[in-house]
mmCIF file of C-alpha atoms in Angstrom:
data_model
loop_
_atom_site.group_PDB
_atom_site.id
_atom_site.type_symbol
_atom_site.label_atom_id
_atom_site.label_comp_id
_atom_site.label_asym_id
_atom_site.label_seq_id
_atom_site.Cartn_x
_atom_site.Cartn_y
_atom_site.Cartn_z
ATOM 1 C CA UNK A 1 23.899 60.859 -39.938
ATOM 2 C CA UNK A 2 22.119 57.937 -38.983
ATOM 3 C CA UNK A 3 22.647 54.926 -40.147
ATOM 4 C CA UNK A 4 21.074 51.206 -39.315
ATOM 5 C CA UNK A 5 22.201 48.019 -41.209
ATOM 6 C CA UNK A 6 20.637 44.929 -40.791
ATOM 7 C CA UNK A 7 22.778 41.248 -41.037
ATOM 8 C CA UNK A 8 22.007 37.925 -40.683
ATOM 9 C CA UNK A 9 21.764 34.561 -42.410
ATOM 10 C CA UNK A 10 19.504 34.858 -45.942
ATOM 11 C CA UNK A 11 18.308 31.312 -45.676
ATOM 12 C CA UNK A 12 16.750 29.300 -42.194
ATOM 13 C CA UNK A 13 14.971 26.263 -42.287
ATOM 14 C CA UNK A 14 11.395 25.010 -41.260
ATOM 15 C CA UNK A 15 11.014 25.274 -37.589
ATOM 16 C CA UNK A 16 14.497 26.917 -36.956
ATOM 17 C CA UNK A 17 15.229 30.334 -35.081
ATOM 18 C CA UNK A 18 16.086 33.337 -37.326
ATOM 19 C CA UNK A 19 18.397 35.449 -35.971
ATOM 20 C CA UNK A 20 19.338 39.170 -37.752
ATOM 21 C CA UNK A 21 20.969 41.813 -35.857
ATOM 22 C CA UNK A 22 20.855 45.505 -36.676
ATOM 23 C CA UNK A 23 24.153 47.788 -36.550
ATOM 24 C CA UNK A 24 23.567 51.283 -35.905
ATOM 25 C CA UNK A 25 25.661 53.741 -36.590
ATOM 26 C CA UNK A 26 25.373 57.747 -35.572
ATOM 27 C CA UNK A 27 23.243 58.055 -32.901
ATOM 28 C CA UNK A 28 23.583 55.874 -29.730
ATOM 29 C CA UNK A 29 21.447 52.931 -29.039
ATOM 30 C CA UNK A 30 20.676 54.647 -25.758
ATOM 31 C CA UNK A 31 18.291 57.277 -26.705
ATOM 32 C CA UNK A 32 14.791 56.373 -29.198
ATOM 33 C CA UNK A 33 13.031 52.834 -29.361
ATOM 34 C CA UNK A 34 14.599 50.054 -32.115
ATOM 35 C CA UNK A 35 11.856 48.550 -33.929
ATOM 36 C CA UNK A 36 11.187 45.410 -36.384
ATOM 37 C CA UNK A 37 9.132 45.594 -39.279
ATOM 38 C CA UNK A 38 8.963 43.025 -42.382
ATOM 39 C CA UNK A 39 7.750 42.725 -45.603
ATOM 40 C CA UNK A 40 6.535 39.579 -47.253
ATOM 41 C CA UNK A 41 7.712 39.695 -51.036
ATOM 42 C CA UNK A 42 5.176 41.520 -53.082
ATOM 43 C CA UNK A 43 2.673 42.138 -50.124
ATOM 44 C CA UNK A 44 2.544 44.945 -47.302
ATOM 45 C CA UNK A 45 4.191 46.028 -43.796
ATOM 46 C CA UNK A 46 4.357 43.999 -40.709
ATOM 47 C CA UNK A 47 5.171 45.413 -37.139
ATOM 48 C CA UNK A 48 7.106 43.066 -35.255
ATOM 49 C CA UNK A 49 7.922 44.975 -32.067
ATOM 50 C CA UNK A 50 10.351 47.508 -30.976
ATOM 51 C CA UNK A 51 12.484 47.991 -27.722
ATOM 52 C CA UNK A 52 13.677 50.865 -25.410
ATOM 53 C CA UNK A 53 16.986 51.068 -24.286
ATOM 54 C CA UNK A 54 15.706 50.340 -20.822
ATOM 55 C CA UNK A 55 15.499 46.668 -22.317
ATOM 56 C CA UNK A 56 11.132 47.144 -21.901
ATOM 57 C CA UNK A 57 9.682 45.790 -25.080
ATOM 58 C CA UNK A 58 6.376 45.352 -27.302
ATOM 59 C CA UNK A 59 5.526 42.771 -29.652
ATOM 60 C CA UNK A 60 2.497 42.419 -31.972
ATOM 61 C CA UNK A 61 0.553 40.130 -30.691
ATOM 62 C CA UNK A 62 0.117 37.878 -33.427
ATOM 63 C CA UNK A 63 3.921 37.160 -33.376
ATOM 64 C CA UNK A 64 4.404 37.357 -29.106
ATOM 65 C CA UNK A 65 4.704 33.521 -28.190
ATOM 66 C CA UNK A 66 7.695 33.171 -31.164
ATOM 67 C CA UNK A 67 9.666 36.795 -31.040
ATOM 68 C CA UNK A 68 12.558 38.320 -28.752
ATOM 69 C CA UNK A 69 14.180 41.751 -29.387
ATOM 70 C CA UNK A 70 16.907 42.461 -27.436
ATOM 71 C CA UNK A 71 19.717 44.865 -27.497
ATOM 72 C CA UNK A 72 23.642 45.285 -27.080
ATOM 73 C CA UNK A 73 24.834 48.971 -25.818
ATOM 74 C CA UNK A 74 28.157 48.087 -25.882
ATOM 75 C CA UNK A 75 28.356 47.349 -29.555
ATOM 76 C CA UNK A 76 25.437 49.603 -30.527
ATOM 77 C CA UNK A 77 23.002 46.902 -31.557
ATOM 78 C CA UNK A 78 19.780 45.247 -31.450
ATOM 79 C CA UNK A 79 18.621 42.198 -32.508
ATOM 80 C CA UNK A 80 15.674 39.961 -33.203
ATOM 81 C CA UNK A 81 15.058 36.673 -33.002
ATOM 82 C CA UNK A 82 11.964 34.654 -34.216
ATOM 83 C CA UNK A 83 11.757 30.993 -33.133
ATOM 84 C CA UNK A 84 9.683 27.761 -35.200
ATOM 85 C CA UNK A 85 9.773 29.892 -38.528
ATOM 86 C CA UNK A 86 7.044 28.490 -41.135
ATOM 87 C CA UNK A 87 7.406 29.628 -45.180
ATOM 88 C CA UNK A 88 5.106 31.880 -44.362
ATOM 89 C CA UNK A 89 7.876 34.266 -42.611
ATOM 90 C CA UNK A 90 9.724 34.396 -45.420
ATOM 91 C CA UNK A 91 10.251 38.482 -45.472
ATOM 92 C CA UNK A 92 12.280 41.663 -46.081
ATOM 93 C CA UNK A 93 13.233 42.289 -42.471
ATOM 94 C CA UNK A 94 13.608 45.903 -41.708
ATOM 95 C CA UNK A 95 15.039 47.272 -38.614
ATOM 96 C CA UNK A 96 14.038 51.118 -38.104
ATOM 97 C CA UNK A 97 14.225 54.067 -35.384
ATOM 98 C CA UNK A 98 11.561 54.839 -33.634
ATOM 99 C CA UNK A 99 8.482 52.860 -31.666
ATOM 100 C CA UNK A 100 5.859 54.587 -33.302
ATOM 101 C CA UNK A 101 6.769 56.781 -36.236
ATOM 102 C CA UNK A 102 10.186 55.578 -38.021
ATOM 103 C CA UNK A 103 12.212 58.238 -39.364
ATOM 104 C CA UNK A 104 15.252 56.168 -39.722
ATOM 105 C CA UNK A 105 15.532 52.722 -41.764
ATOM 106 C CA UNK A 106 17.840 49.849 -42.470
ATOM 107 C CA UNK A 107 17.946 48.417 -46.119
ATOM 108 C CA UNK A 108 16.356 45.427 -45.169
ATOM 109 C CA UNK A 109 17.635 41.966 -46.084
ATOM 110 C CA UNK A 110 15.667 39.129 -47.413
ATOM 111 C CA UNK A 111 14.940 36.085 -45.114
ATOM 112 C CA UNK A 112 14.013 32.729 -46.748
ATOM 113 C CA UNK A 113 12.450 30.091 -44.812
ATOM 114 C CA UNK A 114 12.751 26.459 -46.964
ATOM 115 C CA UNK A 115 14.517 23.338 -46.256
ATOM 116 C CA UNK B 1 -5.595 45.717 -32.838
ATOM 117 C CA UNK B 2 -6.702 48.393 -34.686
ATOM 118 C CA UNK B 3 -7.280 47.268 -38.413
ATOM 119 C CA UNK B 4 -6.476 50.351 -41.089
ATOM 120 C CA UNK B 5 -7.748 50.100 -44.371
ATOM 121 C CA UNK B 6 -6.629 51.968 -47.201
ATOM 122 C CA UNK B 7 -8.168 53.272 -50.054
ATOM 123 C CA UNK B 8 -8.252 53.292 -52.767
ATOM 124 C CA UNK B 9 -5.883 49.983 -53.904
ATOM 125 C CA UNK B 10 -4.603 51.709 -56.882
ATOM 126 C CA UNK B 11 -4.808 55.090 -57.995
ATOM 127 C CA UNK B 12 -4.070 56.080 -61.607
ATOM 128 C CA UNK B 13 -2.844 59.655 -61.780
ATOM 129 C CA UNK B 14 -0.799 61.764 -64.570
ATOM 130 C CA UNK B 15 2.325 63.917 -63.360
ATOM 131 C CA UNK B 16 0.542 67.472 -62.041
ATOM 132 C CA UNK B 17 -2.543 66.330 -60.846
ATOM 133 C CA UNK B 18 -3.815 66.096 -57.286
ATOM 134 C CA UNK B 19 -3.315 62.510 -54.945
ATOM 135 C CA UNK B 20 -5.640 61.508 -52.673
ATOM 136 C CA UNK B 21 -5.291 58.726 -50.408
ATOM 137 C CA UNK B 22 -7.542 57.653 -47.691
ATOM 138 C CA UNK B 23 -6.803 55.702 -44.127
ATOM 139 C CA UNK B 24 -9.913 54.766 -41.991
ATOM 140 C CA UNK B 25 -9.567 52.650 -38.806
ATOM 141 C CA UNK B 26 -11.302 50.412 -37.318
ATOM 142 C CA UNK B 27 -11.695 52.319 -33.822
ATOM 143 C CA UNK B 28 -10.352 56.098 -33.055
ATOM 144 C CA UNK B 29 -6.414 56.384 -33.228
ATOM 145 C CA UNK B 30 -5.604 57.608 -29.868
ATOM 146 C CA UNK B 31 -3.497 61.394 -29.774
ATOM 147 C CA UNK B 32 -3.866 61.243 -34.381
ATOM 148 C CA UNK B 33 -0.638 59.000 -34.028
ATOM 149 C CA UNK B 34 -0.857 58.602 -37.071
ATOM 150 C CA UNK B 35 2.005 58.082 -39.837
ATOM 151 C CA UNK B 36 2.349 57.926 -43.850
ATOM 152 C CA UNK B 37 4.808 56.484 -45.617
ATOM 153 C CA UNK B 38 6.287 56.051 -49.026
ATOM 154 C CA UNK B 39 7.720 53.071 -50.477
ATOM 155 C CA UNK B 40 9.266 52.799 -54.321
ATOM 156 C CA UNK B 41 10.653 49.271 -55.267
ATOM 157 C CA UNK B 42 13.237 47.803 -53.784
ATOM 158 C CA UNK B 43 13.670 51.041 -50.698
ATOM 159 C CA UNK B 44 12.587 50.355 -47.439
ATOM 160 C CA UNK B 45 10.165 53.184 -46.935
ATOM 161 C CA UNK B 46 10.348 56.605 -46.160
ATOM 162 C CA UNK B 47 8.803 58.836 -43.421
ATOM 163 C CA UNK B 48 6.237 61.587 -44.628
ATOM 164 C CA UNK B 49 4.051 62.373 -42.291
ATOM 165 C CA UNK B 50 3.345 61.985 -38.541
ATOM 166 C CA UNK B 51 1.015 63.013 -35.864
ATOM 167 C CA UNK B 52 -1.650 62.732 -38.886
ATOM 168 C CA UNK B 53 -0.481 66.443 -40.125
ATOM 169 C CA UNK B 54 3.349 66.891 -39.380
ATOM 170 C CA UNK B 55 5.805 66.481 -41.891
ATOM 171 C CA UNK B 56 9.083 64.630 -41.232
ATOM 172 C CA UNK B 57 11.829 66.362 -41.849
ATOM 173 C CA UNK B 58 13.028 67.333 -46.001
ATOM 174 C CA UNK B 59 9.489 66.441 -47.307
ATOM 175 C CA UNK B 60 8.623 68.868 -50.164
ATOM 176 C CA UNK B 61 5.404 71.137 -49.090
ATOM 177 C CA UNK B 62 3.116 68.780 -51.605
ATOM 178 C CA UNK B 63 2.904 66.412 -49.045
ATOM 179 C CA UNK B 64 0.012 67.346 -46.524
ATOM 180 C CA UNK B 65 -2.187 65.051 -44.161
ATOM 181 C CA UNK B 66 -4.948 65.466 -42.414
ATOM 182 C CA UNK B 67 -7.940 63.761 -40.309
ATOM 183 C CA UNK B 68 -7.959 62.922 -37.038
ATOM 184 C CA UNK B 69 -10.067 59.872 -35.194
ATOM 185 C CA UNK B 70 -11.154 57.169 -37.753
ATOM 186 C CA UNK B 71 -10.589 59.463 -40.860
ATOM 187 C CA UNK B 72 -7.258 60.350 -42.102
ATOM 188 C CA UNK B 73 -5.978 61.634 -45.853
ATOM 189 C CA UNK B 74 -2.520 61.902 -47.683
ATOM 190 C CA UNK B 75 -2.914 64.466 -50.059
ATOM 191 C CA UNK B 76 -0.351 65.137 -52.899
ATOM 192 C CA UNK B 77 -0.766 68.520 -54.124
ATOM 193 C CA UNK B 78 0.665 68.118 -57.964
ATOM 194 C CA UNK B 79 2.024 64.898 -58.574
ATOM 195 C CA UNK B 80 6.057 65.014 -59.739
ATOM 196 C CA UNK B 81 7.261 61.932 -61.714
ATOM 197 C CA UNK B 82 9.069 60.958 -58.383
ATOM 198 C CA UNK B 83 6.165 61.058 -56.334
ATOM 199 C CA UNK B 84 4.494 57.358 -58.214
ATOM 200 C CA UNK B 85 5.427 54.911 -55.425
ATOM 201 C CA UNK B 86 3.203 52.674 -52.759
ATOM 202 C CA UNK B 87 1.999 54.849 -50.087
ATOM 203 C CA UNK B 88 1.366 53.346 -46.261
ATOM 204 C CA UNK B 89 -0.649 54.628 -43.859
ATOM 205 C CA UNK B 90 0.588 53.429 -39.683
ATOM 206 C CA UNK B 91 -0.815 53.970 -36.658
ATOM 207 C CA UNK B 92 1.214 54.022 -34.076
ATOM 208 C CA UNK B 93 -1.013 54.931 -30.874
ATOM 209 C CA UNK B 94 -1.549 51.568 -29.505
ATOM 210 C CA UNK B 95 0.170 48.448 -30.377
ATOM 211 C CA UNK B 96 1.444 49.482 -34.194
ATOM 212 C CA UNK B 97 -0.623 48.744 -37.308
ATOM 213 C CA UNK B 98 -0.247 49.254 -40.976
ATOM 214 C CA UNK B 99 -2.500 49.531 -43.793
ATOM 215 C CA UNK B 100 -2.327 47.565 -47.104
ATOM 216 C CA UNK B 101 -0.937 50.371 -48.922
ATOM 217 C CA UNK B 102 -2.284 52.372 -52.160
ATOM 218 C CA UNK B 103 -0.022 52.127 -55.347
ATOM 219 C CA UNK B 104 -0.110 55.380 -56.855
ATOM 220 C CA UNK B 105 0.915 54.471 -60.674
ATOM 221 C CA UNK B 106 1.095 56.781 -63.886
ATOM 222 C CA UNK B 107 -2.268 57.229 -65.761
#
């Protein structure tokens, strides 16, 4: 059964780096693509980009000058990070299988960006 | 980018009846790589469809998509009391888009 879980700090400041890391947990990091997706609090879904095992990656471009995904095989992990954060990334931040369609999905944790 | 827009925003519906949701993009979606999702409060959402007509795996046989190109539909067959959620529509054959959803709410 497979199983992602997302973790991270809940609250970053103005023009900080968020950081969240997704665990996952019955499949091995080594086979699919590991995508981020968020959700702004009452509003709709947001690709953020996904990466292959190979380490290649893909990042909407709206986000590309401000976003790194990267991944750890040894612990089974991936993570994103999202530098000079504004209010206006304040999200749900999923982590999901999958480049394209996303069968499998974390909870998704709420990040706050305020000072 | 391909831009996806979803229609319509809300859809008022009684338990039984027939859904149907429509996803037109702005330019043709390359192989129908094309995915629908459902999403109830507080869930991340859940995979229903892909490749525009597949569905994923333990969807119930009410869910059905279709279109290819520009054009794609989410069609509910007879609505269960489960079933009232906010659908998404994703394309996923260039650099991956979502619609803005449609909130399918009891009439």
């Amino acid at each position: 059964q497979v199983q992602l879980q997302e973790s991270g700090p809940g609250l970053v400041k103005p023009s900080e780096t968020l950081s969240l890391t997704c665990i996952v947990s019955g499949v091995s990091i080594r086979t699919y693509y590991w995508s981020w997706i968020r959700q702004p609090p009452g509003k709709g879904l947001e690709w953020i980009g996904y990466i292959y095992y190979s380490g290649s990656t893909n990042y909407n471009p709206s986000l590309n000058s401000r976003v790194t995904i990267s991944l750890d095989t040894s612990k089974n992990q991936f993570s994103l990070n999202l530098s000079s954060v504004t209010a206006a990334d304040t999200a749900v931040y999923y982590c999901a299988s999958g480049g394209g369609k996303h069968d499998y999905w974390g909870q998704g944790t709420l990040v706050t960006v305020s000072s | 980018e391909i831009v996806l827009t979803q229609s319509p925003g809300t859809l008022s519906l009684s338990p039984g009846e027939r859904a149907t949701l429509s996803c037109r993009a702005s330019q043709s979606v390359s192989g129908s790589y094309l995915a629908w999702y459902q999403q109830k409060p507080g869930q991340a959402p859940r995979l229903l469809i892909y490749r525009a007509s597949s569905r994923a795996t333990g969807i119930p046989d009410r869910f059905s998509g279709s279109g290819s190109g520009t054009d794609f539909t989410l069609t509910i067959s007879r609505l269960e009391p489960e079933d009232f959620a906010v659908y998404y529509c994703q394309q996923y054959g260039s650099s991956p888009t979502f619609g803005g959803g449609t909130k399918v709410e009891i009439k």
